[in-house]
Amino acid sequence: MRATFMYGPGNVRVENVPDPEIIEATDAIVRITLACVCGSDLHPYRSMDKTHEGVPMGHEFLGVVEETGSQVNGFQRGDFVVSPFAYADNSCPICRDGFQTACPHGGWYGAGGVGGAQAEAVRVPQAAGTLVKVPADVDEALLPSLLALSDVYLTGHHAARMGRVEPGKTVTVIGDGAVGLSAVLSSRRMGAERIILMGRHTSRTDLGREWGATDVVAERGEEGIAEVMDLTGGEGSHVVLEAVGLMPAYEQAYGIVRPGGIISRVGVPQYEDAPVGFGSLFGKNAQLAGGPAPVRAYLEPAITDVLEGRIDPGRVFDAEVGLDQVADAYKAMDDRSRLKVVVRP
């Protein structure tokens, strides 16, 4: 089969590799219907160390079950499924708490001997706990929105949930990528009174306005902080949803959070050390929350929302490529000419 690998900055290749096989009794093999490139894929695309082996890429997909291990109950060949971007048993105490991305029996696609989803097929460990069925006869027009549930929309939802967005709150979203826009939509659905979107790409912020942003701030750094503070009467934002993962975004977040407020980060942080002292969080009694979204915890009701027309998160996709052109998708997202690209094997 064909699968995508990254060998270093800007070096994405599609190669022929053996088809995945059942290794553990809890595995399933899924034939990919749709996958996509994630904003988090761009971090290694820009900065990873060169390797001679290649790293399998992709963690968002819809597909059809092709084979199941002997311990995979509730699924059979031909089932149409969506997968969260991380696999988990969905039954251990951590999963029952709703944090499947920390499952002790779970893991990540493209790591630990598990292939990536920008491919023709993928092995899904802990398949019974990970995969969720969707109707086989679903309208094809809804597939992009179902694909968005595998990561970006529910990552935005997780940001808002961990930030405790509620009616009467002012929310600021840092980042106009697919996750940031999803955080805007989720904040509106949770009743935020005011939503400030920090982003400078008009085609994206226009969608943000459609999805509920009341204000857009294009400036960054100290200028951006000053504008948000001005918009909030000098008080700052009750909730800040940081969807970028870079230090300047975190600095903006603690610069604009209101005393007693919450910063919820879902952009994969590209740093370990960050200010938490008096001048950043401590002096404001501000809280820091967020983390990898436990998509599996939110997936079933979100599927219903899509199927019943309450949300259309697939609007974040603005291009599609075949698998052999996946390198073009990375380039287009890296140079910001595309927001998020569907990959069709």
mmCIF file of C-alpha atoms in Angstrom:
data_model
loop_
_atom_site.group_PDB
_atom_site.id
_atom_site.type_symbol
_atom_site.label_atom_id
_atom_site.label_comp_id
_atom_site.label_asym_id
_atom_site.label_seq_id
_atom_site.Cartn_x
_atom_site.Cartn_y
_atom_site.Cartn_z
ATOM 1 C CA MET A 1 0.000 0.000 0.000
ATOM 2 C CA ARG A 2 0.972 3.675 -0.180
ATOM 3 C CA ALA A 3 1.727 5.633 2.979
ATOM 4 C CA THR A 4 3.161 9.035 3.892
ATOM 5 C CA PHE A 5 6.487 9.499 5.674
ATOM 6 C CA MET A 6 8.439 12.551 6.773
ATOM 7 C CA TYR A 7 12.236 12.492 6.588
ATOM 8 C CA GLY A 8 13.052 16.005 7.691
ATOM 9 C CA PRO A 9 11.952 19.615 7.308
ATOM 10 C CA GLY A 10 9.906 19.940 4.121
ATOM 11 C CA ASN A 11 10.688 16.354 3.132
ATOM 12 C CA VAL A 12 7.398 14.464 2.785
ATOM 13 C CA ARG A 13 7.238 11.309 0.675
ATOM 14 C CA VAL A 14 4.616 8.764 -0.303
ATOM 15 C CA GLU A 15 6.097 5.281 -0.401
ATOM 16 C CA ASN A 16 4.995 1.718 -1.028
ATOM 17 C CA VAL A 17 5.036 -0.344 2.171
ATOM 18 C CA PRO A 18 3.528 -3.671 3.280
ATOM 19 C CA ASP A 19 -0.149 -3.627 4.187
ATOM 20 C CA PRO A 20 -0.784 -3.408 7.935
ATOM 21 C CA GLU A 21 -1.545 -6.655 9.736
ATOM 22 C CA ILE A 22 -3.250 -7.667 12.961
ATOM 23 C CA ILE A 23 -0.564 -7.899 15.654
ATOM 24 C CA GLU A 24 -2.594 -7.901 18.862
ATOM 25 C CA ALA A 25 -6.021 -9.458 19.381
ATOM 26 C CA THR A 26 -7.341 -5.960 20.158
ATOM 27 C CA ASP A 27 -6.306 -4.564 16.751
ATOM 28 C CA ALA A 28 -8.378 -3.749 13.691
ATOM 29 C CA ILE A 29 -7.326 -2.882 10.156
ATOM 30 C CA VAL A 30 -9.168 0.087 8.658
ATOM 31 C CA ARG A 31 -9.119 0.997 4.973
ATOM 32 C CA ILE A 32 -8.903 4.804 4.814
ATOM 33 C CA THR A 33 -11.729 6.705 3.109
ATOM 34 C CA LEU A 34 -10.597 10.241 4.005
ATOM 35 C CA ALA A 35 -7.645 11.596 5.958
ATOM 36 C CA CYS A 36 -6.139 15.068 6.234
ATOM 37 C CA VAL A 37 -3.110 17.106 7.228
ATOM 38 C CA CYS A 38 -3.145 18.594 10.718
ATOM 39 C CA GLY A 39 -1.705 21.906 11.869
ATOM 40 C CA SER A 40 0.361 19.930 14.374
ATOM 41 C CA ASP A 41 1.954 18.071 11.428
ATOM 42 C CA LEU A 42 3.516 21.384 10.430
ATOM 43 C CA HIS A 43 5.686 21.531 13.550
ATOM 44 C CA PRO A 44 7.913 18.624 12.420
ATOM 45 C CA TYR A 45 7.542 19.770 8.815
ATOM 46 C CA ARG A 46 9.394 22.926 9.840
ATOM 47 C CA SER A 47 11.830 21.685 12.435
ATOM 48 C CA MET A 48 12.229 17.922 12.880
ATOM 49 C CA ASP A 49 15.658 16.324 12.835
ATOM 50 C CA LYS A 50 16.503 14.551 9.597
ATOM 51 C CA THR A 51 16.098 10.784 9.667
ATOM 52 C CA HIS A 52 16.938 7.960 7.275
ATOM 53 C CA GLU A 53 13.962 5.869 8.366
ATOM 54 C CA GLY A 54 11.062 8.269 7.938
ATOM 55 C CA VAL A 55 8.257 8.958 10.372
ATOM 56 C CA PRO A 56 4.741 7.764 9.432
ATOM 57 C CA MET A 57 2.345 10.693 9.229
ATOM 58 C CA GLY A 58 -1.347 11.298 9.778
ATOM 59 C CA HIS A 59 -3.732 10.789 12.699
ATOM 60 C CA GLU A 60 -7.198 11.893 11.466
ATOM 61 C CA PHE A 61 -9.352 9.577 9.393
ATOM 62 C CA LEU A 62 -12.617 8.005 8.382
ATOM 63 C CA GLY A 63 -12.551 4.498 7.017
ATOM 64 C CA VAL A 64 -14.031 1.046 6.608
ATOM 65 C CA VAL A 65 -13.159 -1.865 8.880
ATOM 66 C CA GLU A 66 -11.360 -4.521 6.876
ATOM 67 C CA GLU A 67 -10.309 -6.991 9.569
ATOM 68 C CA THR A 68 -10.599 -7.349 13.331
ATOM 69 C CA GLY A 69 -8.631 -9.177 15.999
ATOM 70 C CA SER A 70 -10.249 -11.901 18.057
ATOM 71 C CA GLN A 71 -10.919 -9.582 21.028
ATOM 72 C CA VAL A 72 -12.510 -6.741 19.065
ATOM 73 C CA ASN A 73 -16.189 -6.880 19.899
ATOM 74 C CA GLY A 74 -18.898 -4.727 18.352
ATOM 75 C CA PHE A 75 -17.228 -4.245 14.965
ATOM 76 C CA GLN A 76 -17.150 -6.278 11.789
ATOM 77 C CA ARG A 77 -15.822 -6.056 8.285
ATOM 78 C CA GLY A 78 -17.564 -3.289 6.337
ATOM 79 C CA ASP A 79 -18.384 -1.007 9.276
ATOM 80 C CA PHE A 80 -17.841 2.663 8.484
ATOM 81 C CA VAL A 81 -15.963 4.324 11.349
ATOM 82 C CA VAL A 82 -14.338 7.509 12.585
ATOM 83 C CA SER A 83 -11.278 7.394 14.811
ATOM 84 C CA PRO A 84 -9.994 9.874 17.376
ATOM 85 C CA PHE A 85 -6.438 11.031 16.731
ATOM 86 C CA ALA A 86 -5.225 8.846 19.622
ATOM 87 C CA TYR A 87 -6.213 5.276 20.432
ATOM 88 C CA ALA A 88 -7.347 4.115 23.881
ATOM 89 C CA ASP A 89 -9.091 1.183 25.527
ATOM 90 C CA ASN A 90 -11.923 3.499 26.702
ATOM 91 C CA SER A 91 -12.500 1.281 29.738
ATOM 92 C CA CYS A 92 -9.668 1.923 32.222
ATOM 93 C CA PRO A 93 -10.108 4.357 35.157
ATOM 94 C CA ILE A 94 -8.335 7.176 33.273
ATOM 95 C CA CYS A 95 -10.607 6.749 30.251
ATOM 96 C CA ARG A 96 -13.677 6.593 32.492
ATOM 97 C CA ASP A 97 -12.560 9.940 33.913
ATOM 98 C CA GLY A 98 -12.734 11.284 30.353
ATOM 99 C CA PHE A 99 -9.017 11.613 29.566
ATOM 100 C CA GLN A 100 -8.517 8.963 26.912
ATOM 101 C CA THR A 101 -5.383 10.650 25.546
ATOM 102 C CA ALA A 102 -3.671 9.611 28.802
ATOM 103 C CA CYS A 103 -4.878 5.983 28.661
ATOM 104 C CA PRO A 104 -2.089 3.697 29.977
ATOM 105 C CA HIS A 105 -2.920 1.237 27.198
ATOM 106 C CA GLY A 106 -3.266 3.897 24.517
ATOM 107 C CA GLY A 107 -0.969 5.752 22.186
ATOM 108 C CA TRP A 108 -0.593 7.772 19.029
ATOM 109 C CA TYR A 109 -0.818 7.001 15.351
ATOM 110 C CA GLY A 110 2.565 7.264 13.657
ATOM 111 C CA ALA A 111 4.475 6.235 16.777
ATOM 112 C CA GLY A 112 5.455 3.096 18.663
ATOM 113 C CA GLY A 113 5.225 0.832 15.642
ATOM 114 C CA VAL A 114 1.745 2.045 14.660
ATOM 115 C CA GLY A 115 1.420 3.475 11.167
ATOM 116 C CA GLY A 116 0.049 6.841 10.163
ATOM 117 C CA ALA A 117 -3.342 7.601 8.658
ATOM 118 C CA GLN A 118 -2.154 9.516 5.580
ATOM 119 C CA ALA A 119 -2.139 6.124 3.909
ATOM 120 C CA GLU A 120 -4.370 3.598 2.215
ATOM 121 C CA ALA A 121 -4.896 1.620 5.428
ATOM 122 C CA VAL A 122 -3.913 1.705 9.094
ATOM 123 C CA ARG A 123 -3.703 -0.671 12.048
ATOM 124 C CA VAL A 124 -5.850 0.560 14.942
ATOM 125 C CA PRO A 125 -4.764 -0.725 18.367
ATOM 126 C CA GLN A 126 -7.441 -0.963 21.071
ATOM 127 C CA ALA A 127 -9.965 -0.835 18.259
ATOM 128 C CA ALA A 128 -13.073 -1.643 20.318
ATOM 129 C CA GLY A 129 -12.421 1.323 22.591
ATOM 130 C CA THR A 130 -11.192 3.672 19.900
ATOM 131 C CA LEU A 131 -13.393 3.438 16.830
ATOM 132 C CA VAL A 132 -16.948 4.750 16.600
ATOM 133 C CA LYS A 133 -19.408 3.665 13.911
ATOM 134 C CA VAL A 134 -21.183 6.095 11.646
ATOM 135 C CA PRO A 135 -24.026 5.161 9.280
ATOM 136 C CA ALA A 136 -22.780 3.512 6.106
ATOM 137 C CA ASP A 137 -25.318 5.433 4.034
ATOM 138 C CA VAL A 138 -24.375 8.873 5.394
ATOM 139 C CA ASP A 139 -24.608 11.720 2.892
ATOM 140 C CA GLU A 140 -21.162 12.170 1.345
ATOM 141 C CA ALA A 141 -21.501 15.925 1.829
ATOM 142 C CA LEU A 142 -21.229 15.309 5.582
ATOM 143 C CA LEU A 143 -17.956 13.380 5.412
ATOM 144 C CA PRO A 144 -15.705 16.440 5.851
ATOM 145 C CA SER A 145 -17.583 17.384 9.013
ATOM 146 C CA LEU A 146 -17.294 13.831 10.352
ATOM 147 C CA LEU A 147 -13.580 13.901 9.525
ATOM 148 C CA ALA A 148 -13.229 17.164 11.466
ATOM 149 C CA LEU A 149 -14.496 15.322 14.558
ATOM 150 C CA SER A 150 -11.410 13.095 14.580
ATOM 151 C CA ASP A 151 -9.359 16.033 15.860
ATOM 152 C CA VAL A 152 -9.788 19.720 15.074
ATOM 153 C CA TYR A 153 -13.395 20.429 15.988
ATOM 154 C CA LEU A 154 -13.326 18.418 19.183
ATOM 155 C CA THR A 155 -9.927 19.852 20.070
ATOM 156 C CA GLY A 156 -11.536 23.288 19.855
ATOM 157 C CA HIS A 157 -14.425 21.978 21.930
ATOM 158 C CA HIS A 158 -11.998 20.619 24.521
ATOM 159 C CA ALA A 159 -10.279 24.006 24.736
ATOM 160 C CA ALA A 160 -13.591 25.689 25.483
ATOM 161 C CA ARG A 161 -14.665 23.011 27.942
ATOM 162 C CA MET A 162 -11.403 23.109 29.885
ATOM 163 C CA GLY A 163 -11.624 26.910 29.861
ATOM 164 C CA ARG A 164 -15.102 26.646 31.401
ATOM 165 C CA VAL A 165 -16.711 28.839 28.759
ATOM 166 C CA GLU A 166 -20.255 29.782 29.735
ATOM 167 C CA PRO A 167 -22.843 32.521 29.216
ATOM 168 C CA GLY A 168 -21.654 35.972 30.224
ATOM 169 C CA LYS A 169 -17.976 35.229 29.649
ATOM 170 C CA THR A 170 -15.588 37.024 27.312
ATOM 171 C CA VAL A 171 -13.445 34.522 25.426
ATOM 172 C CA THR A 172 -10.340 35.275 23.400
ATOM 173 C CA VAL A 173 -9.129 32.673 20.892
ATOM 174 C CA ILE A 174 -5.474 32.913 19.867
ATOM 175 C CA GLY A 175 -4.919 31.427 16.413
ATOM 176 C CA ASP A 176 -7.043 31.399 13.260
ATOM 177 C CA GLY A 177 -6.186 27.865 12.180
ATOM 178 C CA ALA A 178 -8.736 25.070 12.058
ATOM 179 C CA VAL A 179 -8.527 24.429 15.800
ATOM 180 C CA GLY A 180 -8.845 28.108 16.674
ATOM 181 C CA LEU A 181 -11.892 28.492 14.439
ATOM 182 C CA SER A 182 -13.380 25.364 15.993
ATOM 183 C CA ALA A 183 -12.808 26.907 19.416
ATOM 184 C CA VAL A 184 -14.781 29.952 18.276
ATOM 185 C CA LEU A 185 -17.681 27.774 17.154
ATOM 186 C CA SER A 186 -17.580 25.754 20.375
ATOM 187 C CA SER A 187 -17.458 28.899 22.521
ATOM 188 C CA ARG A 188 -20.518 30.270 20.762
ATOM 189 C CA ARG A 189 -22.376 27.010 21.340
ATOM 190 C CA MET A 190 -21.464 27.198 25.036
ATOM 191 C CA GLY A 191 -22.981 30.673 25.258
ATOM 192 C CA ALA A 192 -19.984 33.024 25.408
ATOM 193 C CA GLU A 193 -21.131 36.632 25.412
ATOM 194 C CA ARG A 194 -18.147 37.990 23.513
ATOM 195 C CA ILE A 195 -15.580 36.120 21.416
ATOM 196 C CA ILE A 196 -12.391 37.873 20.316
ATOM 197 C CA LEU A 197 -10.464 36.061 17.584
ATOM 198 C CA MET A 198 -6.765 36.868 17.271
ATOM 199 C CA GLY A 199 -5.779 36.165 13.671
ATOM 200 C CA ARG A 200 -4.595 37.984 10.601
ATOM 201 C CA HIS A 201 -5.798 35.887 7.645
ATOM 202 C CA THR A 202 -9.021 37.450 6.401
ATOM 203 C CA SER A 203 -10.401 34.331 4.718
ATOM 204 C CA ARG A 204 -10.106 32.542 8.046
ATOM 205 C CA THR A 205 -11.296 35.305 10.327
ATOM 206 C CA ASP A 206 -14.323 35.797 8.058
ATOM 207 C CA LEU A 207 -15.317 32.198 8.830
ATOM 208 C CA GLY A 208 -14.584 32.937 12.480
ATOM 209 C CA ARG A 209 -17.075 35.805 12.369
ATOM 210 C CA GLU A 210 -19.674 33.519 10.789
ATOM 211 C CA TRP A 211 -19.085 31.046 13.595
ATOM 212 C CA GLY A 212 -19.509 33.592 16.371
ATOM 213 C CA ALA A 213 -16.466 35.864 16.701
ATOM 214 C CA THR A 214 -17.644 39.327 17.723
ATOM 215 C CA ASP A 215 -14.244 40.982 17.290
ATOM 216 C CA VAL A 216 -11.070 40.242 15.318
ATOM 217 C CA VAL A 217 -7.620 41.400 16.385
ATOM 218 C CA ALA A 218 -4.946 41.106 13.702
ATOM 219 C CA GLU A 219 -2.064 42.509 15.740
ATOM 220 C CA ARG A 220 0.324 40.235 17.603
ATOM 221 C CA GLY A 221 2.643 40.623 20.575
ATOM 222 C CA GLU A 222 2.379 43.750 22.694
ATOM 223 C CA GLU A 223 0.170 45.499 20.124
ATOM 224 C CA GLY A 224 -2.266 42.598 20.126
ATOM 225 C CA ILE A 225 -2.312 42.474 23.924
ATOM 226 C CA ALA A 226 -3.003 46.215 24.070
ATOM 227 C CA GLU A 227 -5.912 45.940 21.629
ATOM 228 C CA VAL A 228 -7.563 43.091 23.529
ATOM 229 C CA MET A 229 -7.139 44.969 26.788
ATOM 230 C CA ASP A 230 -8.711 48.014 25.160
ATOM 231 C CA LEU A 231 -11.656 45.944 23.884
ATOM 232 C CA THR A 232 -12.219 44.574 27.388
ATOM 233 C CA GLY A 233 -12.041 47.923 29.159
ATOM 234 C CA GLY A 234 -8.631 47.107 30.599
ATOM 235 C CA GLU A 235 -9.928 44.036 32.430
ATOM 236 C CA GLY A 236 -8.775 41.256 30.115
ATOM 237 C CA SER A 237 -10.523 38.112 28.928
ATOM 238 C CA HIS A 238 -12.244 35.686 31.309
ATOM 239 C CA VAL A 239 -11.093 32.794 29.144
ATOM 240 C CA VAL A 240 -8.177 32.566 26.707
ATOM 241 C CA LEU A 241 -8.067 29.616 24.313
ATOM 242 C CA GLU A 242 -4.553 29.188 22.921
ATOM 243 C CA ALA A 243 -4.565 27.138 19.706
ATOM 244 C CA VAL A 244 -1.055 27.732 18.370
ATOM 245 C CA GLY A 245 1.496 26.067 20.645
ATOM 246 C CA LEU A 246 4.330 28.573 20.269
ATOM 247 C CA MET A 247 5.798 30.715 23.042
ATOM 248 C CA PRO A 248 4.621 34.069 21.587
ATOM 249 C CA ALA A 249 1.050 32.762 21.702
ATOM 250 C CA TYR A 250 1.445 31.734 25.343
ATOM 251 C CA GLU A 251 2.894 35.148 26.146
ATOM 252 C CA GLN A 252 -0.127 36.772 24.515
ATOM 253 C CA ALA A 253 -2.379 34.500 26.541
ATOM 254 C CA TYR A 254 -1.065 35.493 29.947
ATOM 255 C CA GLY A 255 -0.881 39.102 28.802
ATOM 256 C CA ILE A 256 -4.628 39.269 28.135
ATOM 257 C CA VAL A 257 -6.144 36.881 30.668
ATOM 258 C CA ARG A 258 -8.329 38.610 33.235
ATOM 259 C CA PRO A 259 -7.418 38.266 36.932
ATOM 260 C CA GLY A 260 -9.016 35.036 38.107
ATOM 261 C CA GLY A 261 -9.352 33.844 34.521
ATOM 262 C CA ILE A 262 -8.333 30.667 32.736
ATOM 263 C CA ILE A 263 -5.883 29.987 29.922
ATOM 264 C CA SER A 264 -6.769 26.762 28.120
ATOM 265 C CA ARG A 265 -4.048 25.510 25.765
ATOM 266 C CA VAL A 266 -4.664 22.976 23.038
ATOM 267 C CA GLY A 267 -1.987 24.020 20.564
ATOM 268 C CA VAL A 268 0.740 21.371 20.964
ATOM 269 C CA PRO A 269 3.392 23.297 22.937
ATOM 270 C CA GLN A 270 6.755 23.526 21.231
ATOM 271 C CA TYR A 271 8.443 24.324 24.547
ATOM 272 C CA GLU A 272 8.769 22.843 28.026
ATOM 273 C CA ASP A 273 9.766 25.891 30.095
ATOM 274 C CA ALA A 274 7.216 28.713 30.323
ATOM 275 C CA PRO A 275 6.532 31.586 32.735
ATOM 276 C CA VAL A 276 4.136 30.791 35.579
ATOM 277 C CA GLY A 277 5.364 33.318 38.150
ATOM 278 C CA PHE A 278 4.065 36.594 39.538
ATOM 279 C CA GLY A 279 4.300 38.521 36.275
ATOM 280 C CA SER A 280 2.440 35.905 34.237
ATOM 281 C CA LEU A 281 -0.032 33.649 36.079
ATOM 282 C CA PHE A 282 0.537 33.894 39.820
ATOM 283 C CA GLY A 283 0.001 37.615 40.187
ATOM 284 C CA LYS A 284 -3.345 37.371 38.384
ATOM 285 C CA ASN A 285 -4.604 34.285 40.206
ATOM 286 C CA ALA A 286 -4.930 32.901 36.684
ATOM 287 C CA GLN A 287 -5.367 29.202 35.992
ATOM 288 C CA LEU A 288 -3.674 27.128 33.284
ATOM 289 C CA ALA A 289 -5.640 24.269 31.748
ATOM 290 C CA GLY A 290 -5.936 22.298 28.537
ATOM 291 C CA GLY A 291 -4.015 19.466 26.940
ATOM 292 C CA PRO A 292 -4.435 16.828 24.229
ATOM 293 C CA ALA A 293 -8.144 16.594 23.520
ATOM 294 C CA PRO A 294 -9.767 13.315 24.615
ATOM 295 C CA VAL A 295 -11.778 13.212 21.399
ATOM 296 C CA ARG A 296 -13.228 9.792 22.252
ATOM 297 C CA ALA A 297 -15.035 11.324 25.243
ATOM 298 C CA TYR A 298 -16.950 13.725 23.004
ATOM 299 C CA LEU A 299 -17.359 11.760 19.793
ATOM 300 C CA GLU A 300 -20.823 10.180 19.902
ATOM 301 C CA PRO A 301 -22.817 13.353 20.653
ATOM 302 C CA ALA A 302 -20.728 15.277 18.124
ATOM 303 C CA ILE A 303 -21.555 12.720 15.418
ATOM 304 C CA THR A 304 -25.233 13.218 16.196
ATOM 305 C CA ASP A 305 -24.796 16.990 15.977
ATOM 306 C CA VAL A 306 -23.287 16.625 12.497
ATOM 307 C CA LEU A 307 -25.853 14.127 11.241
ATOM 308 C CA GLU A 308 -28.725 16.298 12.495
ATOM 309 C CA GLY A 309 -27.286 19.472 10.996
ATOM 310 C CA ARG A 310 -26.517 21.411 14.177
ATOM 311 C CA ILE A 311 -22.845 21.925 13.281
ATOM 312 C CA ASP A 312 -20.840 21.935 10.061
ATOM 313 C CA PRO A 313 -17.195 21.853 11.218
ATOM 314 C CA GLY A 314 -16.064 20.479 7.853
ATOM 315 C CA ARG A 315 -16.038 24.047 6.541
ATOM 316 C CA VAL A 316 -12.445 24.290 7.790
ATOM 317 C CA PHE A 317 -11.414 22.147 4.815
ATOM 318 C CA ASP A 318 -10.682 24.322 1.801
ATOM 319 C CA ALA A 319 -8.799 21.915 -0.478
ATOM 320 C CA GLU A 320 -8.473 18.241 -1.330
ATOM 321 C CA VAL A 321 -5.590 16.214 -2.761
ATOM 322 C CA GLY A 322 -4.985 12.621 -3.673
ATOM 323 C CA LEU A 323 -2.558 10.685 -1.500
ATOM 324 C CA ASP A 324 0.229 11.002 -4.053
ATOM 325 C CA GLN A 325 -0.020 14.805 -3.787
ATOM 326 C CA VAL A 326 0.106 14.940 0.021
ATOM 327 C CA ALA A 327 3.418 16.859 -0.071
ATOM 328 C CA ASP A 328 1.563 19.636 -1.878
ATOM 329 C CA ALA A 329 -0.955 19.736 0.973
ATOM 330 C CA TYR A 330 1.818 20.236 3.520
ATOM 331 C CA LYS A 331 3.344 23.019 1.463
ATOM 332 C CA ALA A 332 0.004 24.787 0.987
ATOM 333 C CA MET A 333 -0.799 24.674 4.685
ATOM 334 C CA ASP A 334 2.703 25.735 5.629
ATOM 335 C CA ASP A 335 2.605 28.821 3.395
ATOM 336 C CA ARG A 336 -0.941 29.590 4.615
ATOM 337 C CA SER A 337 -2.472 29.405 1.147
ATOM 338 C CA ARG A 338 -4.771 26.657 2.484
ATOM 339 C CA LEU A 339 -6.379 26.298 5.891
ATOM 340 C CA LYS A 340 -6.761 22.509 6.067
ATOM 341 C CA VAL A 341 -6.488 19.904 3.320
ATOM 342 C CA VAL A 342 -8.380 16.637 2.885
ATOM 343 C CA VAL A 343 -6.318 13.680 1.673
ATOM 344 C CA ARG A 344 -8.188 11.060 -0.341
ATOM 345 C CA PRO A 345 -6.259 7.781 -0.901
#
